[in-house]
Amino acid sequence: MVLHPGTAWRLAATALVGDYLQSAQLIQPVLIHVMALTTQMAQTAVCEKIHSVEQRLCRWLLNAFDRVPGDALALDLGDLTEMLDVPVEALAGAAAQLVGSGALACGPGRLVLLNRSALQAQTCGCQVIVSSRGM
């Protein structure tokens, strides 16, 4: 799924079968990515159970900003309520805290990172774990 305007690459699963599975040059990066993705999914499941909405929002935003060029995301809070599976009121409160701290600016269909350090200070440790795994 592509969440931000721009270019994305797609590779059909059939491109990885047959003789390609014998190539260490191809299979090693694929396995590293699968391991990193598995770590991210497991850590996200833990994070959803033990951390606050504010911490989870910070983690999600840091991950998203790491993957896009620049400091803006083409998303609004409605999009994030679905991705984080939290009530809009809770997410609005968390976003208001980030805006108040100077970490984030919110506009219609746009979230802008103003101060990465402020966002990092409010996130949980899950961000560091996932980042250290190459995701």
N, CA, C and O atoms as a MOPAC input file, in Angstrom:
PM7 MOZYME 1SCF
protein

 N      0.83900 1    -1.16300 1     0.00000 1
 C      0.00000 1     0.00000 1     0.00000 1
 C      0.89100 1     1.23500 1     0.00000 1
 O      1.84800 1     1.31600 1     0.77000 1
 N      0.58000 1     2.18500 1    -0.85300 1
 C      1.31000 1     3.44200 1    -0.92900 1
 C      0.46000 1     4.51900 1    -0.28100 1
 O     -0.69000 1     4.72800 1    -0.67000 1
 N      1.02000 1     5.20000 1     0.70200 1
 C      0.26600 1     6.19300 1     1.45700 1
 C      0.62800 1     7.62700 1     1.11200 1
 O     -0.04800 1     8.55900 1     1.54800 1
 N      1.67000 1     7.81400 1     0.34700 1
 C      2.15100 1     9.15800 1     0.07300 1
 C      2.33100 1     9.31100 1    -1.43200 1
 O      2.81100 1     8.38400 1    -2.08300 1
 N      1.96000 1    10.45100 1    -2.00000 1
 C      2.15800 1    10.63300 1    -3.43900 1
 C      3.62400 1    10.48600 1    -3.81800 1
 O      4.51200 1    10.89900 1    -3.07200 1
 N      3.86300 1     9.91100 1    -4.94900 1
 C      5.23400 1     9.72100 1    -5.40800 1
 C      5.35900 1     8.43800 1    -6.19600 1
 O      4.37600 1     7.94100 1    -6.74700 1
 N      6.53900 1     7.91100 1    -6.25000 1
 C      6.83400 1     6.70900 1    -7.02100 1
 C      6.99900 1     5.52900 1    -6.07700 1
 O      7.60400 1     5.65200 1    -5.01200 1
 N      6.46000 1     4.39300 1    -6.47700 1
 C      6.61200 1     3.16600 1    -5.70200 1
 C      6.99800 1     2.04000 1    -6.65900 1
 O      6.66200 1     2.07100 1    -7.84300 1
 N      7.69600 1     1.06700 1    -6.13600 1
 C      8.09300 1    -0.09100 1    -6.91300 1
 C      7.23000 1    -1.27000 1    -6.52200 1
 O      6.82500 1    -1.40900 1    -5.36700 1
 N      6.95600 1    -2.10800 1    -7.48700 1
 C      6.16300 1    -3.30600 1    -7.23300 1
 C      6.86000 1    -4.48000 1    -7.90000 1
 O      7.30700 1    -4.37900 1    -9.04300 1
 N      6.94900 1    -5.58100 1    -7.19000 1
 C      7.59500 1    -6.77700 1    -7.70700 1
 C      6.63500 1    -7.94400 1    -7.52300 1
 O      6.20600 1    -8.24100 1    -6.40800 1
 N      6.31100 1    -8.58300 1    -8.60400 1
 C      5.41100 1    -9.73800 1    -8.54300 1
 C      6.11100 1   -10.89300 1    -7.83400 1
 O      7.31200 1   -11.10000 1    -8.00900 1
 N      5.36800 1   -11.63200 1    -7.04500 1
 C      5.93400 1   -12.77300 1    -6.31900 1
 C      6.52400 1   -13.79900 1    -7.27900 1
 O      7.49400 1   -14.47800 1    -6.94600 1
 N      5.94800 1   -13.90900 1    -8.45000 1
 C      6.44800 1   -14.88600 1    -9.42800 1
 C      7.86100 1   -14.55200 1    -9.88700 1
 O      8.57100 1   -15.42600 1   -10.38400 1
 N      8.27600 1   -13.30300 1    -9.72800 1
 C      9.62900 1   -12.92000 1   -10.11900 1
 C     10.67800 1   -13.52200 1    -9.18700 1
 O     11.86400 1   -13.54400 1    -9.51600 1
 N     10.24600 1   -14.00700 1    -8.03100 1
 C     11.18600 1   -14.56100 1    -7.05300 1
 C     11.22600 1   -16.08100 1    -7.03000 1
 O     11.91300 1   -16.66200 1    -6.18900 1
 N     10.52500 1   -16.72400 1    -7.91200 1
 C     10.51000 1   -18.18700 1    -7.91000 1
 C     11.47000 1   -18.73700 1    -8.96100 1
 O     11.97900 1   -18.00600 1    -9.81000 1
 N     11.69300 1   -20.01100 1    -8.87900 1
 C     12.53900 1   -20.67200 1    -9.87300 1
 C     14.00800 1   -20.45300 1    -9.59800 1
 O     14.45400 1   -20.53100 1    -8.45300 1
 N     14.75900 1   -20.17900 1   -10.64700 1
 C     16.21100 1   -20.02500 1   -10.55100 1
 C     16.61500 1   -18.86900 1    -9.64700 1
 O     17.70600 1   -18.88700 1    -9.07700 1
 N     15.77100 1   -17.88400 1    -9.50800 1
 C     16.11900 1   -16.72600 1    -8.68600 1
 C     16.30500 1   -17.09900 1    -7.21300 1
 O     17.07700 1   -16.45800 1    -6.50100 1
 N     15.60300 1   -18.12300 1    -6.76600 1
 C     15.74900 1   -18.54800 1    -5.37000 1
 C     17.13600 1   -19.12600 1    -5.09400 1
 O     17.53900 1   -19.24400 1    -3.93700 1
 N     17.84900 1   -19.47700 1    -6.12400 1
 C     19.18900 1   -20.02500 1    -5.96500 1
 C     20.24600 1   -18.92000 1    -5.86500 1
 O     21.40200 1   -19.19900 1    -5.54600 1
 N     19.86900 1   -17.70000 1    -6.12700 1
 C     20.80900 1   -16.59100 1    -6.13900 1
 C     20.89400 1   -15.92500 1    -4.76100 1
 O     19.93300 1   -15.31400 1    -4.29300 1
 N     22.06200 1   -16.05600 1    -4.12100 1
 C     22.25200 1   -15.43700 1    -2.80500 1
 C     22.17400 1   -13.92300 1    -2.90700 1
 O     21.73800 1   -13.26200 1    -1.96400 1
 N     22.59200 1   -13.36500 1    -4.03800 1
 C     22.53900 1   -11.91200 1    -4.21600 1
 C     21.10500 1   -11.39900 1    -4.20100 1
 O     20.85800 1   -10.26500 1    -3.79100 1
 N     20.17100 1   -12.21000 1    -4.63600 1
 C     18.76700 1   -11.79300 1    -4.63600 1
 C     18.07600 1   -12.18200 1    -3.33800 1
 O     17.36300 1   -11.36600 1    -2.75500 1
 N     18.26700 1   -13.37500 1    -2.88800 1
 C     17.49700 1   -13.87700 1    -1.75100 1
 C     17.91900 1   -13.24000 1    -0.43300 1
 O     17.07500 1   -13.05700 1     0.44500 1
 N     19.18500 1   -12.89700 1    -0.26400 1
 C     19.63600 1   -12.31100 1     0.99800 1
 C     18.93400 1   -10.98400 1     1.30300 1
 O     18.42300 1   -10.83000 1     2.41300 1
 N     18.88200 1   -10.02600 1     0.38500 1
 C     18.16400 1    -8.77800 1     0.70800 1
 C     16.67200 1    -9.00500 1     0.95700 1
 O     16.06300 1    -8.32400 1     1.78200 1
 N     16.09500 1    -9.96000 1     0.24400 1
 C     14.67700 1   -10.25600 1     0.45600 1
 C     14.46600 1   -10.80000 1     1.86600 1
 O     13.53700 1   -10.37900 1     2.55600 1
 N     15.31000 1   -11.72300 1     2.29900 1
 C     15.18100 1   -12.28700 1     3.64900 1
 C     15.44200 1   -11.23700 1     4.72800 1
 O     14.76500 1   -11.22900 1     5.75600 1
 N     16.40100 1   -10.36300 1     4.50800 1
 C     16.66400 1    -9.28600 1     5.46900 1
 C     15.44100 1    -8.39100 1     5.59200 1
 O     15.06300 1    -7.99500 1     6.69400 1
 N     14.82600 1    -8.07300 1     4.46700 1
 C     13.62300 1    -7.23600 1     4.50000 1
 C     12.47700 1    -7.94700 1     5.21800 1
 O     11.76800 1    -7.33300 1     6.01600 1
 N     12.29500 1    -9.23000 1     4.93900 1
 C     11.22800 1    -9.99300 1     5.59300 1
 C     11.45500 1   -10.03900 1     7.10200 1
 O     10.50500 1    -9.90800 1     7.87400 1
 N     12.68900 1   -10.22200 1     7.52400 1
 C     12.97900 1   -10.23800 1     8.96600 1
 C     12.70000 1    -8.87700 1     9.59700 1
 O     12.14500 1    -8.80200 1    10.69300 1
 N     13.08000 1    -7.81000 1     8.91500 1
 C     12.82800 1    -6.46600 1     9.44000 1
 C     11.33100 1    -6.17900 1     9.49400 1
 O     10.84800 1    -5.58000 1    10.45500 1
 N     10.61000 1    -6.59600 1     8.48600 1
 C      9.16400 1    -6.38600 1     8.46200 1
 C      8.47100 1    -7.18600 1     9.56400 1
 O      7.53200 1    -6.69700 1    10.19300 1
 N      8.93100 1    -8.40700 1     9.79700 1
 C      8.37400 1    -9.23000 1    10.86800 1
 C      8.62700 1    -8.58500 1    12.22700 1
 O      7.74300 1    -8.56800 1    13.08500 1
 N      9.82500 1    -8.06000 1    12.42000 1
 C     10.14300 1    -7.34600 1    13.66100 1
 C      9.22800 1    -6.14600 1    13.84000 1
 O      8.71000 1    -5.90700 1    14.93100 1
 N      9.03100 1    -5.39100 1    12.76200 1
 C      8.16400 1    -4.22100 1    12.83500 1
 C      6.73200 1    -4.61200 1    13.20800 1
 O      6.11000 1    -3.95600 1    14.04400 1
 N      6.21300 1    -5.65900 1    12.60200 1
 C      4.84300 1    -6.08500 1    12.90400 1
 C      4.70700 1    -6.55600 1    14.34900 1
 O      3.73500 1    -6.21900 1    15.02500 1
 N      5.67300 1    -7.33000 1    14.81900 1
 C      5.62300 1    -7.81700 1    16.19400 1
 C      5.74000 1    -6.66600 1    17.18600 1
 O      5.02100 1    -6.62800 1    18.18500 1
 N      6.63700 1    -5.73700 1    16.91500 1
 C      6.82200 1    -4.60200 1    17.80500 1
 C      5.59200 1    -3.70600 1    17.81200 1
 O      5.23000 1    -3.15700 1    18.85300 1
 N      4.95300 1    -3.55400 1    16.66900 1
 C      3.72800 1    -2.75900 1    16.58900 1
 C      2.61600 1    -3.39700 1    17.41400 1
 O      1.86300 1    -2.69400 1    18.08800 1
 N      2.50900 1    -4.71100 1    17.36800 1
 C      1.48900 1    -5.40900 1    18.15900 1
 C      1.71000 1    -5.17500 1    19.64800 1
 O      0.75700 1    -4.93100 1    20.38700 1
 N      2.95500 1    -5.24600 1    20.08800 1
 C      3.27500 1    -4.98300 1    21.49500 1
 C      2.98100 1    -3.52700 1    21.82800 1
 O      2.37600 1    -3.22900 1    22.85800 1
 N      3.40400 1    -2.63200 1    20.96400 1
 C      3.23500 1    -1.19400 1    21.18400 1
 C      1.75900 1    -0.83300 1    21.35900 1
 O      1.41100 1    -0.02900 1    22.22400 1
 N      0.90100 1    -1.42500 1    20.54100 1
 C     -0.53200 1    -1.12400 1    20.61600 1
 C     -1.13400 1    -1.51000 1    21.95300 1
 O     -2.13300 1    -0.92700 1    22.37500 1
 N     -0.54300 1    -2.47700 1    22.61800 1
 C     -1.08100 1    -2.94700 1    23.89300 1
 C     -0.56100 1    -2.18200 1    25.09900 1
 O     -1.26200 1    -2.06600 1    26.10400 1
 N      0.66700 1    -1.65300 1    25.01500 1
 C      1.25800 1    -1.10700 1    26.23400 1
 C      1.54400 1     0.39200 1    26.22900 1
 O      1.82300 1     0.96400 1    27.28300 1
 N      1.48200 1     1.04200 1    25.06500 1
 C      1.83300 1     2.46200 1    25.01800 1
 C      0.61600 1     3.34600 1    24.76000 1
 O     -0.40100 1     2.90200 1    24.22800 1
 N      0.75300 1     4.59100 1    25.15000 1
 C     -0.33700 1     5.56100 1    25.00100 1
 C     -0.55500 1     5.92800 1    23.53200 1
 O      0.29400 1     5.66600 1    22.67900 1
 N     -1.69400 1     6.53200 1    23.25900 1
 C     -2.00000 1     6.99400 1    21.90800 1
 C     -0.93400 1     7.99200 1    21.45600 1
 O     -0.49400 1     7.95400 1    20.30700 1
 N     -0.52100 1     8.88200 1    22.35300 1
 C      0.48700 1     9.88700 1    22.00500 1
 C      1.80500 1     9.23000 1    21.58000 1
 O      2.40400 1     9.61700 1    20.57600 1
 N      2.24500 1     8.24200 1    22.34500 1
 C      3.49300 1     7.55500 1    22.02400 1
 C      3.38000 1     6.79800 1    20.70700 1
 O      4.30900 1     6.81300 1    19.89900 1
 N      2.25000 1     6.13900 1    20.48900 1
 C      2.04700 1     5.38900 1    19.25200 1
 C      1.98200 1     6.31100 1    18.04500 1
 O      2.51200 1     5.98900 1    16.98200 1
 N      1.33400 1     7.45600 1    18.20700 1
 C      1.26500 1     8.42900 1    17.12100 1
 C      2.67300 1     8.92000 1    16.77500 1
 O      3.02500 1     9.00400 1    15.59800 1
 N      3.46300 1     9.23900 1    17.77000 1
 C      4.83900 1     9.69100 1    17.53400 1
 C      5.64500 1     8.62800 1    16.80200 1
 O      6.37100 1     8.93700 1    15.85700 1
 N      5.52000 1     7.37600 1    17.23300 1
 C      6.23800 1     6.28000 1    16.57900 1
 C      5.83200 1     6.15700 1    15.12700 1
 O      6.68000 1     6.03100 1    14.24400 1
 N      4.51800 1     6.19300 1    14.87900 1
 C      4.02400 1     6.05200 1    13.51500 1
 C      4.51000 1     7.21200 1    12.64600 1
 O      4.94300 1     7.00100 1    11.51400 1
 N      4.44000 1     8.42000 1    13.16700 1
 C      4.88100 1     9.58900 1    12.39500 1
 C      6.37200 1     9.53700 1    12.09200 1
 O      6.78300 1     9.83000 1    10.97000 1
 N      7.18700 1     9.16800 1    13.07600 1
 C      8.62600 1     9.06500 1    12.83000 1
 C      8.92200 1     8.02600 1    11.75100 1
 O      9.75600 1     8.26300 1    10.87600 1
 N      8.25300 1     6.89000 1    11.80600 1
 C      8.43200 1     5.87000 1    10.77200 1
 C      8.02600 1     6.40900 1     9.40600 1
 O      8.71700 1     6.17700 1     8.41400 1
 N      6.91800 1     7.12000 1     9.35300 1
 C      6.44200 1     7.66200 1     8.07700 1
 C      7.39200 1     8.73000 1     7.54500 1
 O      7.72500 1     8.72200 1     6.36100 1
 N      7.83100 1     9.64900 1     8.40700 1
 C      8.74000 1    10.70200 1     7.95800 1
 C     10.09100 1    10.13400 1     7.51600 1
 O     10.77100 1    10.73900 1     6.68700 1
 N     10.48400 1     8.98700 1     8.05700 1
 C     11.72500 1     8.34000 1     7.62300 1
 C     11.61800 1     7.81200 1     6.19500 1
 O     12.63600 1     7.57400 1     5.54400 1
 N     10.40600 1     7.62800 1     5.70900 1
 C     10.20600 1     6.98300 1     4.41900 1
 C      9.81800 1     7.93000 1     3.29200 1
 O      9.68000 1     7.49200 1     2.15000 1
 N      9.64300 1     9.18500 1     3.57400 1
 C      9.26200 1    10.13300 1     2.53000 1
 C     10.30500 1    11.24900 1     2.44300 1
 O     10.93900 1    11.60300 1     3.43700 1
 N     10.46800 1    11.78700 1     1.25100 1
 C     11.37500 1    12.92800 1     1.13700 1
 C     10.70700 1    14.16900 1     1.73700 1
 O      9.48900 1    14.32800 1     1.65200 1
 N     11.48400 1    15.01500 1     2.32400 1
 C     10.94300 1    16.24900 1     2.87300 1
 C     10.36600 1    16.05700 1     4.26000 1
 O     10.63700 1    15.06900 1     4.94200 1
 N      9.56300 1    17.03100 1     4.65600 1
 C      9.03200 1    17.04400 1     6.02400 1
 C      7.51200 1    17.13100 1     6.06000 1
 O      6.94000 1    17.59200 1     7.04900 1
 N      6.85800 1    16.69500 1     4.99800 1
 C      5.39500 1    16.75000 1     4.96100 1
 C      4.81200 1    15.40600 1     4.53300 1
 O      5.36300 1    14.70900 1     3.68100 1
 N      3.68500 1    15.06700 1     5.14600 1
 C      2.93000 1    13.86300 1     4.78100 1
 C      1.57800 1    14.28500 1     4.24300 1
 O      0.93600 1    15.18100 1     4.79100 1
 N      1.15300 1    13.65000 1     3.18400 1
 C     -0.15100 1    13.93700 1     2.59300 1
 C     -1.21900 1    13.09700 1     3.29500 1
 O     -1.84400 1    12.23000 1     2.68500 1
 N     -1.41500 1    13.36600 1     4.56900 1
 C     -2.37600 1    12.64200 1     5.40000 1
 C     -3.07400 1    13.63600 1     6.30500 1
 O     -2.56500 1    14.72700 1     6.56400 1
 N     -4.23400 1    13.25300 1     6.77700 1
 C     -4.86700 1    14.05500 1     7.82800 1
 C     -5.18200 1    13.13300 1     9.00400 1
 O     -4.92500 1    11.93000 1     8.95000 1
 N     -5.73400 1    13.70200 1    10.04900 1
 C     -5.99100 1    12.90900 1    11.26000 1
 C     -6.99300 1    11.78900 1    11.00900 1
 O     -6.91800 1    10.74300 1    11.65300 1
 N     -7.92300 1    11.98800 1    10.09100 1
 C     -8.87400 1    10.93000 1     9.75600 1
 C     -8.17300 1     9.69100 1     9.22800 1
 O     -8.53900 1     8.56800 1     9.57500 1
 N     -7.16000 1     9.89600 1     8.38300 1
 C     -6.37700 1     8.77100 1     7.86500 1
 C     -5.67400 1     8.03600 1     9.00100 1
 O     -5.62300 1     6.80700 1     9.02900 1
 N     -5.13700 1     8.80900 1     9.93000 1
 C     -4.38300 1     8.21200 1    11.03300 1
 C     -5.26000 1     7.46600 1    12.02400 1
 O     -4.80000 1     6.51100 1    12.64900 1
 N     -6.51700 1     7.87900 1    12.18500 1
 C     -7.38400 1     7.13700 1    13.10500 1
 C     -7.57400 1     5.70600 1    12.61700 1
 O     -7.65100 1     4.77300 1    13.41700 1
 N     -7.64700 1     5.54200 1    11.31300 1
 C     -7.78600 1     4.18700 1    10.75800 1
 C     -6.49400 1     3.39000 1    10.92600 1
 O     -6.52400 1     2.21700 1    11.29900 1
 N     -5.36400 1     4.03100 1    10.64900 1
 C     -4.08900 1     3.31000 1    10.71100 1
 C     -3.70100 1     2.93300 1    12.13200 1
 O     -3.12400 1     1.86900 1    12.35800 1
 N     -4.01200 1     3.79200 1    13.08100 1
 C     -3.66900 1     3.50700 1    14.47600 1
 C     -4.80800 1     2.84700 1    15.23200 1
 O     -4.63300 1     2.41200 1    16.37000 1
 N     -5.98600 1     2.77000 1    14.59800 1
 C     -7.16500 1     2.14400 1    15.19500 1
 C     -7.48900 1     2.73800 1    16.57200 1
 O     -7.63700 1     2.02400 1    17.56300 1
 N     -7.59100 1     4.06400 1    16.59200 1
 C     -7.95200 1     4.77700 1    17.81200 1
 C     -9.08700 1     5.73800 1    17.51300 1
 O     -9.24000 1     6.16600 1    16.36900 1
 N     -9.89000 1     6.09000 1    18.51400 1
 C    -10.96800 1     7.05000 1    18.29100 1
 C    -10.41700 1     8.40500 1    17.86100 1
 O     -9.33700 1     8.81100 1    18.29200 1
 N    -11.15800 1     9.09200 1    17.01900 1
 C    -10.71300 1    10.37900 1    16.49800 1
 C    -10.46600 1    11.39100 1    17.61400 1
 O     -9.56900 1    12.22700 1    17.50800 1
 N    -11.25300 1    11.31800 1    18.67700 1
 C    -11.07400 1    12.25800 1    19.79600 1
 C     -9.71200 1    12.05600 1    20.46800 1
 O     -9.02200 1    13.02200 1    20.79500 1
 N     -9.33900 1    10.79800 1    20.66600 1
 C     -8.05200 1    10.49600 1    21.29800 1
 C     -6.89800 1    10.94300 1    20.40400 1
 O     -5.90900 1    11.49800 1    20.88100 1
 N     -7.03600 1    10.69700 1    19.10900 1
 C     -5.97700 1    11.08900 1    18.19300 1
 C     -5.88700 1    12.61200 1    18.08000 1
 O     -4.79200 1    13.16700 1    17.99000 1
 N     -7.02500 1    13.27400 1    18.08300 1
 C     -7.02000 1    14.74400 1    18.02000 1
 C     -6.31900 1    15.32900 1    19.24300 1
 O     -5.58200 1    16.30700 1    19.12600 1
 N     -6.54200 1    14.74300 1    20.40200 1
 C     -5.86500 1    15.19500 1    21.61400 1
 C     -4.36200 1    14.98500 1    21.54400 1
 O     -3.58500 1    15.85500 1    21.93600 1
 N     -3.95800 1    13.82400 1    21.04400 1
 C     -2.53200 1    13.52900 1    20.90300 1
 C     -1.88500 1    14.47500 1    19.89500 1
 O     -0.78300 1    14.97500 1    20.12200 1
 N     -2.56900 1    14.71500 1    18.79400 1
 C     -2.03200 1    15.62900 1    17.78300 1
 C     -1.94600 1    17.05000 1    18.32600 1
 O     -0.99700 1    17.77300 1    18.02200 1
 N     -2.92300 1    17.45400 1    19.12200 1
 C     -2.89600 1    18.79300 1    19.71800 1
 C     -1.68600 1    18.95400 1    20.63300 1
 O     -1.08000 1    20.02500 1    20.68500 1
 N     -1.33700 1    17.89000 1    21.35500 1
 C     -0.13700 1    17.93400 1    22.20500 1
 C      1.12500 1    18.12400 1    21.36100 1
 O      2.02400 1    18.87600 1    21.73800 1
 N      1.18500 1    17.43800 1    20.22400 1
 C      2.35300 1    17.55400 1    19.35100 1
 C      2.43600 1    18.93800 1    18.71600 1
 O      3.52200 1    19.49700 1    18.56700 1
 N      1.28900 1    19.48100 1    18.34800 1
 C      1.26000 1    20.83900 1    17.80500 1
 C      1.69500 1    21.82800 1    18.88600 1
 O      2.48600 1    22.73400 1    18.62600 1
 N      1.17700 1    21.64900 1    20.08700 1
 C      1.51800 1    22.52200 1    21.19900 1
 C      2.98300 1    22.48400 1    21.57500 1
 O      3.54000 1    23.48400 1    22.02700 1
 N      3.61600 1    21.32200 1    21.39000 1
 C      5.03700 1    21.19300 1    21.72000 1
 C      5.94000 1    21.71100 1    20.60100 1
 O      7.15700 1    21.79400 1    20.76400 1
 N      5.33800 1    22.05800 1    19.47200 1
 C      6.12900 1    22.55400 1    18.34200 1
 C      6.71900 1    21.46000 1    17.48200 1
 O      7.56800 1    21.73100 1    16.63300 1
 N      6.28200 1    20.22400 1    17.68600 1
 C      6.81500 1    19.10200 1    16.91800 1
 C      6.14700 1    18.95600 1    15.55900 1
 O      6.78100 1    18.50800 1    14.60400 1
 N      4.88200 1    19.32800 1    15.46200 1
 C      4.07700 1    19.01400 1    14.29300 1
 C      3.13400 1    20.15700 1    13.96800 1
 O      2.66200 1    20.85500 1    14.86600 1
 N      2.86100 1    20.34800 1    12.69200 1
 C      1.81200 1    21.26700 1    12.24500 1
 C      0.79900 1    20.43500 1    11.46900 1
 O      1.17300 1    19.57500 1    10.67300 1
 N     -0.47900 1    20.69300 1    11.70200 1
 C     -1.54300 1    19.94400 1    11.03500 1
 C     -2.36700 1    20.90800 1    10.18500 1
 O     -2.72500 1    21.99900 1    10.62800 1
 N     -2.65700 1    20.48900 1     8.97100 1
 C     -3.52200 1    21.24900 1     8.08900 1
 C     -4.40100 1    20.28300 1     7.32900 1
 O     -4.24700 1    19.07000 1     7.46900 1
 N     -5.31000 1    20.78900 1     6.53500 1
 C     -6.17900 1    19.89200 1     5.76100 1
 C     -5.36600 1    18.99600 1     4.82700 1
 O     -4.73200 1    19.47300 1     3.88600 1
 N     -5.39600 1    17.70100 1     5.10000 1
 C     -4.69900 1    16.73000 1     4.25800 1
 C     -3.18900 1    16.82900 1     4.30100 1
 O     -2.51400 1    16.36900 1     3.38000 1
 N     -2.64600 1    17.42100 1     5.35600 1
 C     -1.19300 1    17.61300 1     5.40200 1
 C     -0.69900 1    17.66000 1     6.84500 1
 O     -1.24800 1    18.38200 1     7.67800 1
 N      0.33600 1    16.88700 1     7.12800 1
 C      1.02000 1    16.90900 1     8.41500 1
 C      2.47000 1    17.29400 1     8.14400 1
 O      3.12200 1    16.70500 1     7.28200 1
 N      2.97100 1    18.27700 1     8.87500 1
 C      4.32100 1    18.78300 1     8.64300 1
 C      5.16000 1    18.59500 1     9.89700 1
 O      4.75900 1    18.99800 1    10.98900 1
 N      6.32000 1    17.98200 1     9.73500 1
 C      7.26500 1    17.80500 1    10.83200 1
 C      8.02600 1    19.11100 1    11.03000 1
 O      8.71400 1    19.58100 1    10.12400 1
 N      7.89900 1    19.68700 1    12.20900 1
 C      8.58200 1    20.93500 1    12.52700 1
 C      9.82900 1    20.71100 1    13.37300 1
 O     10.82300 1    21.42200 1    13.22800 1
 N      9.76900 1    19.71300 1    14.26200 1
 C     10.88000 1    19.49500 1    15.19700 1
 C     10.98000 1    17.99900 1    15.48900 1
 O     10.25900 1    17.46800 1    16.33400 1
 N     11.87500 1    17.34000 1    14.78400 1
 C     12.03700 1    15.89000 1    14.93600 1
 C     12.43900 1    15.51200 1    16.36000 1
 O     11.95700 1    14.51300 1    16.89300 1
 N     13.31200 1    16.29400 1    16.97600 1
 C     13.75700 1    15.99100 1    18.33900 1
 C     12.58900 1    16.02000 1    19.31600 1
 O     12.51600 1    15.18700 1    20.21900 1
 N     11.68700 1    16.96000 1    19.14700 1
 C     10.51500 1    17.03800 1    20.01900 1
 C      9.61600 1    15.82200 1    19.81900 1
 O      9.03900 1    15.31100 1    20.77900 1
 N      9.49600 1    15.36200 1    18.58800 1
 C      8.69300 1    14.17000 1    18.30500 1
 C      9.36300 1    12.93300 1    18.91400 1
 O      8.69000 1    12.09300 1    19.51200 1
 N     10.67200 1    12.82500 1    18.76400 1
 C     11.40300 1    11.68900 1    19.32200 1
 C     11.31600 1    11.65100 1    20.84700 1
 O     11.28000 1    10.57600 1    21.44400 1
 N     11.28100 1    12.81000 1    21.46500 1
 C     11.22000 1    12.86900 1    22.92800 1
 C      9.89300 1    12.34100 1    23.46300 1
 O      9.80100 1    11.95700 1    24.62900 1
 N      8.87200 1    12.32100 1    22.62000 1
 C      7.54400 1    11.91200 1    23.07700 1
 C      7.15100 1    10.51900 1    22.61100 1
 O      6.05100 1    10.05700 1    22.91400 1
 N      8.02900 1     9.84400 1    21.88100 1
 C      7.70100 1     8.51500 1    21.38100 1
 C      8.11300 1     7.44700 1    22.39100 1
 O      8.79900 1     7.73000 1    23.37300 1
 N      7.68600 1     6.23700 1    22.13400 1
 C      8.07400 1     5.10700 1    22.97400 1
 C      9.35800 1     4.49400 1    22.43300 1
 O      9.84100 1     4.90000 1    21.37500 1
 N      9.90400 1     3.54100 1    23.13400 1
 C     11.13700 1     2.88800 1    22.70900 1
 C     10.98200 1     1.98600 1    21.50500 1
 O     11.98000 1     1.51700 1    20.95800 1
 N      9.76900 1     1.73300 1    21.08100 1
 C      9.53900 1     0.85200 1    19.93300 1
 C     10.14400 1     1.42600 1    18.65800 1
 O     10.59800 1     0.67400 1    17.79600 1
 N     10.15400 1     2.73000 1    18.53300 1
 C     10.72300 1     3.38100 1    17.35900 1
 C     12.18700 1     2.99900 1    17.19600 1
 O     12.62500 1     2.68300 1    16.09000 1
 N     12.93800 1     3.02600 1    18.27100 1
 C     14.35800 1     2.71300 1    18.22300 1
 C     14.56400 1     1.25400 1    17.85700 1
 O     15.45300 1     0.93300 1    17.06900 1
 N     13.76200 1     0.37500 1    18.41300 1
 C     13.89000 1    -1.06200 1    18.12500 1
 C     13.65300 1    -1.33900 1    16.65400 1
 O     14.42900 1    -2.05700 1    16.02300 1
 N     12.59300 1    -0.77800 1    16.10500 1
 C     12.26400 1    -1.02000 1    14.70700 1
 C     13.31200 1    -0.38000 1    13.79700 1
 O     13.72400 1    -0.99400 1    12.81300 1
 N     13.74300 1     0.82600 1    14.10300 1
 C     14.75200 1     1.49800 1    13.28500 1
 C     16.07000 1     0.73600 1    13.26400 1
 O     16.75600 1     0.70500 1    12.24200 1
 N     16.42200 1     0.12900 1    14.37400 1
 C     17.68600 1    -0.60000 1    14.45400 1
 C     17.65700 1    -1.87900 1    13.61800 1
 O     18.70300 1    -2.46200 1    13.33300 1
 N     16.46900 1    -2.30700 1    13.23100 1
 C     16.32000 1    -3.52800 1    12.41400 1
 C     16.27500 1    -3.22000 1    10.92100 1
 O     16.05800 1    -4.11700 1    10.10600 1
 N     16.47900 1    -1.96200 1    10.56400 1
 C     16.55800 1    -1.62000 1     9.14900 1
 C     15.24100 1    -1.23200 1     8.50900 1
 O     15.13600 1    -1.20200 1     7.28300 1
 N     14.24000 1    -0.93700 1     9.31200 1
 C     12.94700 1    -0.53500 1     8.72100 1
 C     12.74000 1     0.94000 1     8.90700 1
 O     11.71700 1     1.47900 1     8.48400 1

